[in-house]
CSV table of C-alpha atoms in Angstrom, one decimal:
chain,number,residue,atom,x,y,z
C,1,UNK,CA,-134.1,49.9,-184.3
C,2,UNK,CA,-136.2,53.2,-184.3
C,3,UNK,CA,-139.9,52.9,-184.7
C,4,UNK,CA,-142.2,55.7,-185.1
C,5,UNK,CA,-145.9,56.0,-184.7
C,6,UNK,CA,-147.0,58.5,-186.9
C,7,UNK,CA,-148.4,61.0,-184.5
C,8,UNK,CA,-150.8,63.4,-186.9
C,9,UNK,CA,-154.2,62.3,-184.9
C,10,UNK,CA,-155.9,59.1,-183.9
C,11,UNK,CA,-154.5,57.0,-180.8
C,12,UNK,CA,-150.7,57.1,-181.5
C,13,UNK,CA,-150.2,57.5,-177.5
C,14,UNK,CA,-151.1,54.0,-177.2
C,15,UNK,CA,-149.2,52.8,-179.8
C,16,UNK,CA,-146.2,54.4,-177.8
C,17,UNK,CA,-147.5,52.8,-174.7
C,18,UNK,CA,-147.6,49.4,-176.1
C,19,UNK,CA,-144.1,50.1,-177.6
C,20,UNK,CA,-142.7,50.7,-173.8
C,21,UNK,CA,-144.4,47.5,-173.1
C,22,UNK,CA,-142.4,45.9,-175.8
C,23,UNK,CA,-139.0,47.6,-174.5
C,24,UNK,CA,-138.8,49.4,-177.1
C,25,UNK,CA,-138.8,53.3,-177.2
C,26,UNK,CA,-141.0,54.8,-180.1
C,27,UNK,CA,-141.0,58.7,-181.2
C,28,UNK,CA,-143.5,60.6,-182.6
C,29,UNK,CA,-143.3,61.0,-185.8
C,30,UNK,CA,-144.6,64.8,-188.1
C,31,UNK,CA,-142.3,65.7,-190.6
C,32,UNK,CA,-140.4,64.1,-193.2
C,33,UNK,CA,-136.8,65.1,-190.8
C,34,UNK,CA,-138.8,62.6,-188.3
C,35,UNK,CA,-139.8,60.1,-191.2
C,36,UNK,CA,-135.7,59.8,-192.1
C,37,UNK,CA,-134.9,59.2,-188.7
C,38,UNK,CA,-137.0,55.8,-188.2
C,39,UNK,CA,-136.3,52.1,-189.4
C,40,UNK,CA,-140.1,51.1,-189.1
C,41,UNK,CA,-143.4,53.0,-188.6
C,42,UNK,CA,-147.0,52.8,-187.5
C,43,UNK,CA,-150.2,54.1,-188.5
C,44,UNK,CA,-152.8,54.4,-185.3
C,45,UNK,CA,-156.3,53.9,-185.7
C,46,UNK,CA,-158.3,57.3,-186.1
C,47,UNK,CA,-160.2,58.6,-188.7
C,48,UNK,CA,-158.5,57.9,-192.3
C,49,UNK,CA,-159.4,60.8,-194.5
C,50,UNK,CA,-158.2,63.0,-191.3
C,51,UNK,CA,-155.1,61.1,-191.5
C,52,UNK,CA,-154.4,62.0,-195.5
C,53,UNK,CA,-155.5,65.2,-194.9
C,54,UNK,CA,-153.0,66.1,-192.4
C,55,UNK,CA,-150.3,64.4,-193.9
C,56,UNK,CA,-150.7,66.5,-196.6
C,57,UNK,CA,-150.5,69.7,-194.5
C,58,UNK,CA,-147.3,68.6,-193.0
C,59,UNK,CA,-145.7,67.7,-196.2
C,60,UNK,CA,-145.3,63.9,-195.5
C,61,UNK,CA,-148.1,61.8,-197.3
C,62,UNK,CA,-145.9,60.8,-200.4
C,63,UNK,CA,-142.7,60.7,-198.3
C,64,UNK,CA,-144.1,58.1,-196.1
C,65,UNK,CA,-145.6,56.5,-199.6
C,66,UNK,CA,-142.2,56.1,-201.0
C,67,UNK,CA,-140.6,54.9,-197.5
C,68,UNK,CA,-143.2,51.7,-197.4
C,69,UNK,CA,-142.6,51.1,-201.2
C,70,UNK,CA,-138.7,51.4,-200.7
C,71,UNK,CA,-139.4,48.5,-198.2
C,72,UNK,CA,-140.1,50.2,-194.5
C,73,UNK,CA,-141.0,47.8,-191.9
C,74,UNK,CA,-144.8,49.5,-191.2
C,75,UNK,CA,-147.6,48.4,-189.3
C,76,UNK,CA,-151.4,49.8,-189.6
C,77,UNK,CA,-154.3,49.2,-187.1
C,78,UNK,CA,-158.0,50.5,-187.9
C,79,UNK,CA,-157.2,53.6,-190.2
C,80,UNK,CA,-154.0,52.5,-190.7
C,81,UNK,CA,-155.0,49.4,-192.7
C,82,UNK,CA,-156.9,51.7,-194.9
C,83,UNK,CA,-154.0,53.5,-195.2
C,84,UNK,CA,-151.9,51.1,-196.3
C,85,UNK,CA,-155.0,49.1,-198.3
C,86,UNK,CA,-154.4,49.4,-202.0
C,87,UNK,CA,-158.3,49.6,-202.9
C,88,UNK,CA,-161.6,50.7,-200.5
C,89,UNK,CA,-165.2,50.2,-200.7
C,90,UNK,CA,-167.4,53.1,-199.9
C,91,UNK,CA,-164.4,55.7,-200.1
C,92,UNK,CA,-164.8,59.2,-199.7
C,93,UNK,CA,-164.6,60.9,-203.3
C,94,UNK,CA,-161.1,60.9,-204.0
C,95,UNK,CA,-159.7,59.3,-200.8
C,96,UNK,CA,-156.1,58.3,-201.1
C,97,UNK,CA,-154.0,55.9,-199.4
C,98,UNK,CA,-150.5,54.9,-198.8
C,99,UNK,CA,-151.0,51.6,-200.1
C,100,UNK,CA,-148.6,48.6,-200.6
C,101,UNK,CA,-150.8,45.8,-199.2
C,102,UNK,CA,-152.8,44.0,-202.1
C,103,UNK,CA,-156.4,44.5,-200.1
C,104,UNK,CA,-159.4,45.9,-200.9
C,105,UNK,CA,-161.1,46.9,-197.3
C,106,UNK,CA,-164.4,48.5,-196.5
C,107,UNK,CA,-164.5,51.2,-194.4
C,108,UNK,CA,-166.6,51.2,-191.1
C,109,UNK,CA,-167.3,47.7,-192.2
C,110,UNK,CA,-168.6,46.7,-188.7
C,111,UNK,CA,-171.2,49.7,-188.6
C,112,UNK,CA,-171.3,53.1,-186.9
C,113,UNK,CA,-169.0,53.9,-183.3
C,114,UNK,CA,-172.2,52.7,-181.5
C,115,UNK,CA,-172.0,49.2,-182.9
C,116,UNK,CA,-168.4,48.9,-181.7
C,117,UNK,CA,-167.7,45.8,-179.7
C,118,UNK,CA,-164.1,43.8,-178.3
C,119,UNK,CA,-163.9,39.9,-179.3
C,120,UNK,CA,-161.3,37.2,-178.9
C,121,UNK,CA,-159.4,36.9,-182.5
C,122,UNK,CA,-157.9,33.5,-183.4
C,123,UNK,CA,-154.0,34.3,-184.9
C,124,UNK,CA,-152.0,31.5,-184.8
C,125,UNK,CA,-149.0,33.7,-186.3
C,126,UNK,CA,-148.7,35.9,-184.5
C,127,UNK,CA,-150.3,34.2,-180.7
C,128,UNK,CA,-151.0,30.7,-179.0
C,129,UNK,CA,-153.5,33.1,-177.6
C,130,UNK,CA,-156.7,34.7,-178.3
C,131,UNK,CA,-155.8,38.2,-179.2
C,132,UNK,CA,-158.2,40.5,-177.2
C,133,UNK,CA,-159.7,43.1,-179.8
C,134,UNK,CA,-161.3,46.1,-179.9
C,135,UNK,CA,-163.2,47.0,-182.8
C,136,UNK,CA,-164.3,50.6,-183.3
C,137,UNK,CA,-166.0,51.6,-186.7
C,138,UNK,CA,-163.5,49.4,-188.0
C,139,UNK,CA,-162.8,47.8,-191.2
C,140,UNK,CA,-162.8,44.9,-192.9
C,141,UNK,CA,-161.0,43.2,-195.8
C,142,UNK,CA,-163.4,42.1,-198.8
C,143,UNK,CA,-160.7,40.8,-201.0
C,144,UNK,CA,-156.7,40.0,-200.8
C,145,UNK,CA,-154.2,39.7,-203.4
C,146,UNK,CA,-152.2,36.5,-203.9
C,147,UNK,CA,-148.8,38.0,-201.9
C,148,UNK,CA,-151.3,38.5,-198.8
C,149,UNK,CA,-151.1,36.5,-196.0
C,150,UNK,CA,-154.4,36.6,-193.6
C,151,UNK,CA,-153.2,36.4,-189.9
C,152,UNK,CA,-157.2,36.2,-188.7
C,153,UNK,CA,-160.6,36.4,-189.6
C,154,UNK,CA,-163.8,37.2,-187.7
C,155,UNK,CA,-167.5,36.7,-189.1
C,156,UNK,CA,-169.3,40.1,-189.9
C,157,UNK,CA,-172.8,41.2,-189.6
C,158,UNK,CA,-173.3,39.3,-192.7
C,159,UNK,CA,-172.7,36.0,-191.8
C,160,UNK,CA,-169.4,35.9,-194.2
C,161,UNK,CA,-165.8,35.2,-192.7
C,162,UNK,CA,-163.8,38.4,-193.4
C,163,UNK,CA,-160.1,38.8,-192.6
C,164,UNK,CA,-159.4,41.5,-189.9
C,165,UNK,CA,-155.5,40.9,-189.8
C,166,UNK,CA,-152.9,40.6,-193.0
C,167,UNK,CA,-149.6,40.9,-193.7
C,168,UNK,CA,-147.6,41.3,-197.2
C,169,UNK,CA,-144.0,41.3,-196.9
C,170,UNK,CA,-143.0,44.4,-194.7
C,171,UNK,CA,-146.8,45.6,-193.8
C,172,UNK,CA,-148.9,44.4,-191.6
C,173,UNK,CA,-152.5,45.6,-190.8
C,174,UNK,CA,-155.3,45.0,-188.2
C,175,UNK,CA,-158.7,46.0,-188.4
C,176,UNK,CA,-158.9,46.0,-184.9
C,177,UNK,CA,-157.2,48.1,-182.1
C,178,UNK,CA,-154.7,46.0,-179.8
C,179,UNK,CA,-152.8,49.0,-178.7
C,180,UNK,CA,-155.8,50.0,-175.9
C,181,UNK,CA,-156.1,46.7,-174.6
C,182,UNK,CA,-153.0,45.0,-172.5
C,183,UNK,CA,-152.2,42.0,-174.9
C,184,UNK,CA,-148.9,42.9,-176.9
C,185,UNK,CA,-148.5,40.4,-178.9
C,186,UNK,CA,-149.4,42.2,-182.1
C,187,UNK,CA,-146.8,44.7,-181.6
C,188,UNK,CA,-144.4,42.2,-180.3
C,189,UNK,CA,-145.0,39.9,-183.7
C,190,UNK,CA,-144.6,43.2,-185.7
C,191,UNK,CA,-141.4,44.4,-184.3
C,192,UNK,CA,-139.6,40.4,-184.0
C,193,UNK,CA,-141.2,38.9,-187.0
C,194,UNK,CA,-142.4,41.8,-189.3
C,195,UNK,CA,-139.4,44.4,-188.6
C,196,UNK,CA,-136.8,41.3,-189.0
């Protein structure tokens, strides 16, 4: 299986990392030639409107758009579950999104980069383990459509229970950043349970 870590801006390195840790070799991915070569893909944490932005430049936003609706295995983490959210709360005018995962999230849910913090996440699915996180101006999902499965949820600022981890189908999304700590097991459940 190929997987590619779309490599516009944001942290795709550690995705790549984390994919080496997983014995499995990932490639950058720019360009829709790149995009044909892969069987899976994912969308690093960064900054979301960035993300569109560039995508657009290189020509590959609605190519990767009809690769996750024809089915591609993709996972998103920070940004990337914006990107693959169907619906955000406090969007820049106009914002788009890949889409394909039945969520409304809200972006930098969790507050500004100084009120970025890690915490132990509770995901049966996907670990026996705690899941070490790292949240960074992350999101978080307000509501989730009846296809979507919530992996884990962590309690916000305001005192609600908000999922930080989904899946629907083919996509799964964190809110949270496990490819810049050393636990795996995200990755590992995306590319044995998600990719499968």
């Amino acid at each position: 299986m190929h997987v590619g870590v779309l490599a516009l801006q944001g942290d795709f390195r550690e995705h790549l990392m984390a994919l080496t840790q997983c014995a499995v070799q990932g490639v950058e991915v720019r360009t829709a030639a790149e995009l044909e070569k892969i069987d899976a893909l994912i969308i690093p944490g960064g900054e979301s409107t960035t993300i569109v932005s560039l995508a657009k430049t290189f020509a590959i936003f609605e190519p990767i758009k009809k690769r996750i609706a024809a089915g591609m295995p993709t996972y998103g983490s920070c940004a990337g579950m914006i990107m693959l959210a169907d619906h955000i709360v406090a969007a820049k005018e106009g914002q788009e999104t890949f889409g394909g995962i039945d969520i409304t999230v809200r972006r930098n849910a969790f507050g500004r980069q100084v009120d970025s913090f890690e915490s132990d996440v509770l995901a049966p699915a996907i670990s026996a383990s705690p899941i070490r996180a790292i949240f960074i101006r992350a999101p978080w999902v307000e509501k989730v459509g009846k296809n979507v499965e919530v992996l884990a949820s962590i309690e916000g600022a305001d005192g609600v229970s908000h999922p930080v981890a989904v899946r629907q189908g083919h996509l799964l999304a964190t809110a949270f950043h496990p490819e810049i700590t050393d636990d795996y097991s995200v990755h590992r459940y995306f590319l044995e349970k998600v990719c499968s």
